[in-house]
Coordinates of C-alpha atoms and ligand atoms in Angstrom, one line a residue:
M1 CA -18.4 -29.9 -0.2
A2 CA -15.6 -31.9 1.6
V3 CA -12.3 -32.5 -0.5
T4 CA -8.8 -34.3 0.9
I5 CA -5.7 -32.0 -0.8
A6 CA -2.3 -33.1 -0.3
G7 CA 1.3 -31.9 -0.6
D8 CA 4.6 -32.4 -1.1
R9 CA 5.8 -29.2 0.9
V10 CA 2.8 -27.9 3.1
L11 CA 3.3 -24.3 4.2
W12 CA 2.3 -24.9 7.7
P13 CA 2.3 -21.8 10.8
E14 CA 5.6 -21.8 12.6
Q15 CA 6.9 -25.0 11.1
T16 CA 9.6 -26.5 8.2
P17 CA 7.4 -27.0 5.2
S18 CA 6.7 -30.6 5.0
R19 CA 4.8 -33.4 3.6
G20 CA 0.7 -33.1 4.6
W21 CA -2.7 -33.0 3.8
I22 CA -5.4 -31.0 4.3
R23 CA -9.2 -31.9 4.9
V24 CA -11.6 -29.2 4.2
V25 CA -15.8 -29.6 4.9
D26 CA -18.1 -26.4 3.7
G27 CA -15.5 -23.8 3.6
V28 CA -13.3 -24.7 6.3
I29 CA -9.9 -26.7 7.3
T30 CA -11.5 -29.6 9.5
E31 CA -8.4 -31.5 9.5
V32 CA -4.9 -31.6 9.1
G33 CA -2.2 -34.5 9.3
E34 CA 1.8 -35.1 8.1
G35 CA 2.6 -37.7 6.0
R36 CA -0.3 -38.6 3.1
P37 CA -3.8 -39.1 3.3
D38 CA -5.6 -42.5 3.9
D39 CA -8.1 -40.3 1.4
P40 CA -7.4 -41.8 -2.0
M41 CA -9.5 -39.1 -4.0
A42 CA -6.9 -36.6 -2.7
V43 CA -6.0 -34.5 -5.0
T44 CA -1.9 -33.9 -5.1
V45 CA 0.3 -31.1 -5.9
E46 CA 3.6 -30.4 -4.5
V47 CA 3.8 -27.4 -2.6
I48 CA 0.4 -26.0 -0.9
T49 CA 0.2 -22.3 0.9
P50 CA -2.7 -20.9 2.7
G51 CA -4.3 -18.1 -0.3
F52 CA -2.4 -14.6 -0.3
I53 CA -3.8 -11.4 1.2
D54 CA -2.9 -8.2 -0.7
I55 CA -3.2 -5.2 1.5
H56 CA -2.0 -2.7 -1.5
C57 CA -3.7 -3.4 -5.1
H58 CA -5.0 -0.7 -7.9
G59 CA -6.2 -3.4 -10.3
G60 CA -5.3 -5.9 -12.4
G61 CA -6.6 -7.5 -15.7
R62 CA -7.1 -3.9 -17.7
G63 CA -9.5 -3.4 -14.5
E64 CA -9.0 -0.2 -12.2
F65 CA -10.9 0.1 -9.1
T66 CA -11.0 3.6 -9.4
S67 CA -13.5 3.5 -12.1
A68 CA -16.2 3.2 -9.9
D69 CA -17.5 -0.1 -12.8
D70 CA -18.5 -3.1 -11.1
E71 CA -17.5 -4.6 -15.0
Q72 CA -13.9 -3.2 -14.0
I73 CA -13.9 -3.7 -10.5
E74 CA -14.6 -7.2 -10.4
R75 CA -12.2 -8.0 -13.3
A76 CA -9.4 -7.2 -11.2
I77 CA -10.7 -8.8 -7.9
A78 CA -10.8 -11.9 -10.8
T79 CA -7.8 -11.9 -12.2
H80 CA -5.3 -11.6 -8.8
R81 CA -7.4 -13.9 -7.9
R82 CA -6.5 -16.6 -10.4
H83 CA -3.4 -15.8 -9.1
G84 CA -4.0 -16.9 -5.7
T85 CA -5.0 -14.1 -3.9
T86 CA -8.3 -14.8 -1.6
T87 CA -8.0 -11.5 0.1
M88 CA -7.5 -7.9 -1.1
N89 CA -7.9 -4.4 -0.9
A90 CA -9.0 -1.8 -3.4
S91 CA -6.6 0.8 -3.4
L92 CA -7.4 4.4 -4.4
V93 CA -4.9 7.3 -5.5
S94 CA -5.2 10.6 -4.9
A95 CA -8.1 12.4 -6.1
T96 CA -10.7 15.5 -5.3
Y97 CA -13.5 14.3 -2.5
D98 CA -15.9 14.3 -4.9
D99 CA -14.2 11.5 -7.3
L100 CA -13.0 9.7 -4.0
E101 CA -17.0 10.0 -2.6
R102 CA -17.6 8.3 -5.4
Q103 CA -15.2 5.6 -6.4
I104 CA -15.7 4.4 -2.8
R105 CA -19.5 4.0 -3.1
A106 CA -18.9 2.2 -6.0
L107 CA -16.3 -0.3 -4.3
I108 CA -18.5 -0.9 -0.7
P109 CA -20.7 -3.2 -2.7
H110 CA -17.6 -5.6 -3.4
V111 CA -16.3 -4.9 0.6
D112 CA -20.0 -6.1 1.3
D113 CA -20.3 -9.2 -1.0
G114 CA -16.8 -10.0 0.7
S115 CA -15.1 -9.9 -2.9
L116 CA -12.4 -7.1 -1.4
H117 CA -11.6 -7.1 2.3
G118 CA -11.8 -3.5 2.5
I119 CA -10.7 -0.1 0.7
H120 CA -7.5 1.7 0.9
L121 CA -6.8 5.2 0.7
E122 CA -2.9 6.0 -0.5
G123 CA -4.2 9.6 -0.8
P124 CA -4.2 12.4 -1.4
W125 CA -2.9 13.6 2.2
I126 CA 0.4 12.3 0.9
S127 CA 3.4 15.1 -0.2
E128 CA 4.2 16.8 -3.3
H129 CA 7.7 15.8 -2.9
Y130 CA 7.3 11.8 -3.1
C131 CA 4.4 11.9 -4.7
G132 CA 4.9 9.0 -7.4
A133 CA 1.7 7.9 -9.7
H134 CA -0.5 10.3 -7.8
D135 CA -1.4 13.9 -9.4
P136 CA 0.2 16.6 -7.5
K137 CA -2.9 18.8 -8.5
T138 CA -5.0 16.4 -5.9
L139 CA -2.4 16.2 -2.5
R140 CA -3.7 17.7 0.3
A141 CA -3.0 18.1 4.3
P142 CA -5.1 16.1 6.2
D143 CA -7.7 18.4 7.4
P144 CA -9.1 16.4 10.4
D145 CA -12.7 17.0 9.4
E146 CA -12.0 15.6 5.8
V147 CA -10.7 13.0 7.0
A148 CA -13.5 12.3 9.3
R149 CA -16.0 12.7 6.2
I150 CA -14.2 10.1 4.0
L151 CA -14.2 8.0 6.8
E152 CA -18.1 8.4 6.8
V153 CA -18.5 8.0 3.6
G154 CA -16.8 4.7 3.7
E155 CA -19.2 3.2 6.5
G156 CA -16.1 1.0 8.1
R157 CA -15.3 -0.4 4.8
I158 CA -11.9 2.0 4.6
A159 CA -9.5 -0.8 6.2
M160 CA -6.6 1.1 5.3
V161 CA -5.4 5.1 5.2
T162 CA -1.7 6.6 3.9
I163 CA -0.4 9.7 5.5
A164 CA 2.6 11.7 5.3
P165 CA 3.7 12.4 8.8
E166 CA 5.3 15.8 8.6
L167 CA 1.7 17.2 6.8
P168 CA 0.2 19.8 9.4
G169 CA -2.7 17.5 11.0
A170 CA -1.2 13.8 10.1
V171 CA -0.9 12.9 13.9
D172 CA -4.3 13.6 15.1
S173 CA -5.6 12.0 11.6
I174 CA -3.5 9.0 12.3
R175 CA -5.1 9.3 15.7
R176 CA -8.7 9.0 14.0
I177 CA -8.0 7.0 11.5
V178 CA -6.8 4.2 14.2
A179 CA -10.2 4.9 16.8
A180 CA -12.1 4.5 13.3
G181 CA -11.3 0.9 13.0
S182 CA -8.8 1.4 10.2
V183 CA -4.9 1.0 9.8
A184 CA -2.8 3.6 9.5
A185 CA 0.1 3.6 6.9
V186 CA 3.0 5.8 6.6
G187 CA 3.7 6.3 3.2
H188 CA 5.1 9.0 0.5
T189 CA 6.3 11.3 2.7
A190 CA 9.2 13.3 3.3
A191 CA 9.1 13.1 6.8
D192 CA 12.3 12.2 8.6
A193 CA 12.9 9.7 11.4
D194 CA 11.2 12.0 14.4
S195 CA 8.4 12.6 12.7
T196 CA 8.0 9.4 11.4
R197 CA 8.5 7.7 15.3
A198 CA 5.7 10.7 16.1
A199 CA 3.4 8.1 13.4
I200 CA 3.8 5.3 15.0
D201 CA 3.5 6.8 18.3
A202 CA 0.1 7.7 17.5
G203 CA -1.0 4.3 16.1
A204 CA 0.3 4.0 12.4
T205 CA 1.2 0.0 12.1
V206 CA 2.0 -0.1 8.0
A207 CA 4.7 1.4 6.2
T208 CA 3.5 1.9 2.7
H209 CA 6.4 0.4 0.2
L210 CA 8.8 1.1 2.0
F211 CA 12.1 2.5 0.4
N212 CA 10.1 4.1 -2.5
A213 CA 8.4 7.3 -2.5
M214 CA 10.3 8.7 1.0
P215 CA 14.1 9.6 1.6
P216 CA 16.7 6.9 1.7
L217 CA 18.3 5.3 4.8
L218 CA 21.4 7.1 5.8
H219 CA 23.8 5.8 8.0
R220 CA 23.3 9.0 9.9
A221 CA 20.1 9.7 9.2
A222 CA 17.8 7.1 9.8
G223 CA 14.7 8.6 8.0
P224 CA 11.7 7.5 7.4
V225 CA 13.0 3.8 6.5
G226 CA 14.9 3.5 9.5
A227 CA 12.7 4.6 12.2
L228 CA 9.9 2.2 10.5
L229 CA 12.1 -0.6 9.8
A230 CA 13.3 -0.7 13.7
D231 CA 10.0 -0.7 15.0
D232 CA 8.6 -3.7 16.1
R233 CA 4.8 -2.6 15.9
V234 CA 5.3 -1.5 12.0
S235 CA 4.7 -4.1 9.0
P236 CA 6.8 -2.6 6.0
E237 CA 5.0 -3.6 2.9
I238 CA 7.5 -4.3 -0.2
I239 CA 7.3 -4.5 -3.3
C240 CA 9.2 -7.9 -4.9
D241 CA 8.9 -6.7 -8.8
G242 CA 12.5 -7.3 -9.3
I243 CA 12.0 -3.0 -10.0
H244 CA 11.2 -1.0 -7.2
V245 CA 13.7 -2.4 -4.6
E246 CA 17.0 -4.0 -5.5
P247 CA 16.4 -7.8 -4.5
D248 CA 19.4 -8.1 -2.0
V249 CA 17.5 -5.0 -0.5
V250 CA 14.5 -6.9 -0.3
D251 CA 16.0 -9.6 1.6
L252 CA 17.9 -7.1 4.1
A253 CA 14.6 -5.4 4.9
L254 CA 12.6 -8.9 5.0
A255 CA 15.4 -10.2 7.1
A256 CA 15.8 -6.9 9.6
A257 CA 11.3 -7.1 9.7
E258 CA 11.3 -10.8 10.0
G259 CA 7.6 -11.5 10.6
R260 CA 6.6 -8.0 10.1
G261 CA 7.2 -7.9 6.4
V262 CA 4.4 -8.1 4.4
L263 CA 4.5 -8.7 0.2
I264 CA 2.3 -6.2 -1.7
T265 CA 1.8 -6.2 -5.7
D266 CA 1.0 -2.3 -5.9
A267 CA -0.6 -3.9 -8.9
M268 CA -2.3 -1.4 -11.7
A269 CA -4.5 -2.7 -14.2
A270 CA -2.1 -4.8 -16.3
A271 CA -0.9 -6.7 -14.0
G272 CA -2.4 -9.9 -15.6
A273 CA -2.0 -8.3 -18.8
A274 CA -0.4 -7.3 -21.7
D275 CA 2.2 -4.3 -21.9
G276 CA 0.6 -0.8 -23.3
D277 CA -0.7 2.1 -22.6
Y278 CA -2.7 2.7 -19.1
R279 CA -4.1 5.4 -16.6
I280 CA -3.7 5.3 -13.3
G281 CA -6.5 7.8 -12.0
N282 CA -5.5 10.8 -14.5
L283 CA -2.1 9.8 -15.5
D284 CA -1.3 8.6 -18.4
V285 CA 0.7 5.5 -18.0
Q286 CA 3.3 3.0 -20.2
V287 CA 3.6 -0.3 -19.5
R288 CA 7.1 -1.8 -21.4
D289 CA 8.5 -5.1 -20.2
G290 CA 6.1 -5.2 -17.5
A291 CA 7.5 -1.9 -15.5
A292 CA 4.6 0.6 -15.1
R293 CA 5.8 4.2 -15.8
L294 CA 4.2 7.7 -15.6
A295 CA 4.1 9.5 -19.6
S296 CA 4.9 12.8 -18.3
N297 CA 8.5 11.9 -16.3
G298 CA 9.4 7.9 -16.5
A299 CA 7.8 7.7 -12.9
L300 CA 7.1 4.3 -11.6
A301 CA 3.3 3.5 -11.5
G302 CA 2.4 1.1 -9.1
S303 CA 3.6 -2.8 -10.5
T304 CA 2.7 -5.3 -12.7
L305 CA 2.9 -8.3 -9.7
T306 CA 0.4 -10.7 -9.0
M307 CA 0.8 -11.8 -5.7
D308 CA 1.9 -15.2 -7.0
K309 CA 5.0 -13.6 -9.0
A310 CA 5.6 -11.3 -5.8
V311 CA 6.4 -15.2 -3.7
R312 CA 8.4 -16.4 -6.7
R313 CA 10.3 -13.5 -6.5
T314 CA 11.0 -13.2 -3.2
V315 CA 12.5 -16.8 -3.7
T316 CA 13.8 -16.4 -7.0
L317 CA 15.4 -13.0 -6.7
A318 CA 16.1 -12.2 -3.3
G319 CA 17.0 -15.7 -2.1
R320 CA 14.8 -15.8 0.8
S321 CA 12.9 -19.5 1.7
L322 CA 9.5 -20.2 0.6
A323 CA 8.1 -20.1 4.0
S324 CA 9.8 -16.7 4.8
A325 CA 8.0 -15.4 1.1
A326 CA 4.6 -17.4 1.9
K327 CA 4.7 -15.9 5.3
A328 CA 5.1 -12.5 4.2
A329 CA 2.1 -13.2 1.8
T330 CA -0.4 -14.8 4.3
A331 CA 0.1 -14.9 8.1
T332 CA 1.6 -11.7 8.4
P333 CA -0.4 -9.6 6.3
A334 CA -3.6 -11.5 8.2
A335 CA -2.7 -10.2 11.4
V336 CA -1.7 -6.4 9.6
L337 CA -5.7 -6.7 8.7
G338 CA -7.0 -8.5 12.1
L339 CA -8.1 -11.4 10.5
D340 CA -7.6 -14.2 12.5
D341 CA -10.3 -16.9 10.7
R342 CA -7.1 -16.9 7.6
G343 CA -4.2 -16.5 6.7
S344 CA -2.8 -19.9 8.3
V345 CA -2.9 -24.0 7.1
A346 CA -4.5 -24.6 10.3
V347 CA -7.9 -26.8 11.6
G348 CA -10.4 -24.2 12.2
Q349 CA -9.3 -21.4 9.5
R350 CA -11.8 -20.5 6.0
A351 CA -10.2 -23.1 3.0
D352 CA -8.1 -20.1 1.1
L353 CA -5.5 -22.2 -0.1
V354 CA -2.9 -22.0 -3.1
L355 CA -1.7 -25.2 -4.9
L356 CA 1.9 -24.5 -6.6
D357 CA 3.9 -26.5 -8.8
D358 CA 7.3 -26.9 -8.0
D359 CA 8.6 -23.9 -9.8
L360 CA 6.0 -22.1 -7.6
E361 CA 3.3 -21.3 -10.6
V362 CA -0.1 -21.5 -9.7
E363 CA -2.2 -24.8 -10.4
R364 CA -5.5 -24.2 -8.4
V365 CA -6.8 -22.0 -5.8
M366 CA -9.2 -22.9 -3.8
R367 CA -11.5 -20.0 -1.9
G368 CA -13.9 -20.7 0.9
G369 CA -13.9 -23.9 0.1
D370 CA -14.3 -23.3 -3.4
W371 CA -12.2 -23.9 -6.4
V372 CA -10.9 -20.4 -8.7
I373 CA -9.3 -22.8 -10.9
R374 CA -11.4 -26.1 -10.9
P375 CA -9.4 -29.6 -10.6
H376 CA -8.3 -30.4 -14.7
Ligands
ZN1 ZN1 -0.6 2.2 -4.4

């Protein structure tokens, strides 16, 4: 299949967005150009960005990645895909070893068929003091043998693991995670700046939802936020839904971490679905006006974002440029995951594209050259 797509604003890599066109043949971008294309059959649209890459997502469309149920897993993936996410991790919350093993095994076929990039373990090796929507009964210190066993169950499909650096065994475990080819992330932590830096020196390269589930940045106590934000080796995840982090703080963080910040959804099952009563892992969650909170204590329990909404709110609420917001949803997460075949509008890249209107609402999505939402 060959198609030409033309846009008023194409989000080129490292360049101001401008009018241009993209030629796609057999799932790959084979040609790009500025101005208008020769092809009279070209699909035209206002804005073209690379496909969104979500490295932290728990579900959507009423489907949960913890469910170990193919139908729910596929529904969650399909929901986010319609909103422009063409590459994603499936995140799992803290659970017993047996539950995690079962959940990982259920996700593996969806990694192997290319629907998911990989699996993200957000626990159980996190702080009881900053556990957010994780069941405190399942939390434990990262025993390096258990870490190794779980990585073995994943057989290379565990793409990212979140760890609290202050827990006994954390630094050794981070080394093991990185040696296994996975990304180590710092999060759900009570660590001070020094133990956060030790985790980064051991190979941690991501901050799990910076600001949320960790002590704040103070001017005489940088804490994990300061240590993670200041270090060029770290990509901080940001949840920009207007609820988790105040928009001015999103702006400050993305400016401080220009080219490193990553927009995530941290979405739970209500993303792309209605308000109502849900679960995350074993805990009851109430979703009201798009805010997901634990029924027990009101703690935020993930978001109802999709990536298009995250990009839109980063522009409209946090005041970032579209180029900056889109980069944090495409090229930067591609680099975090070590993917060099996607994340940019450039020749040779996989044809993952999101076509947006002037209000940055999704019109069409192309994944690997196939339309997810077909042209009307
Ligand atoms: Zn999460």
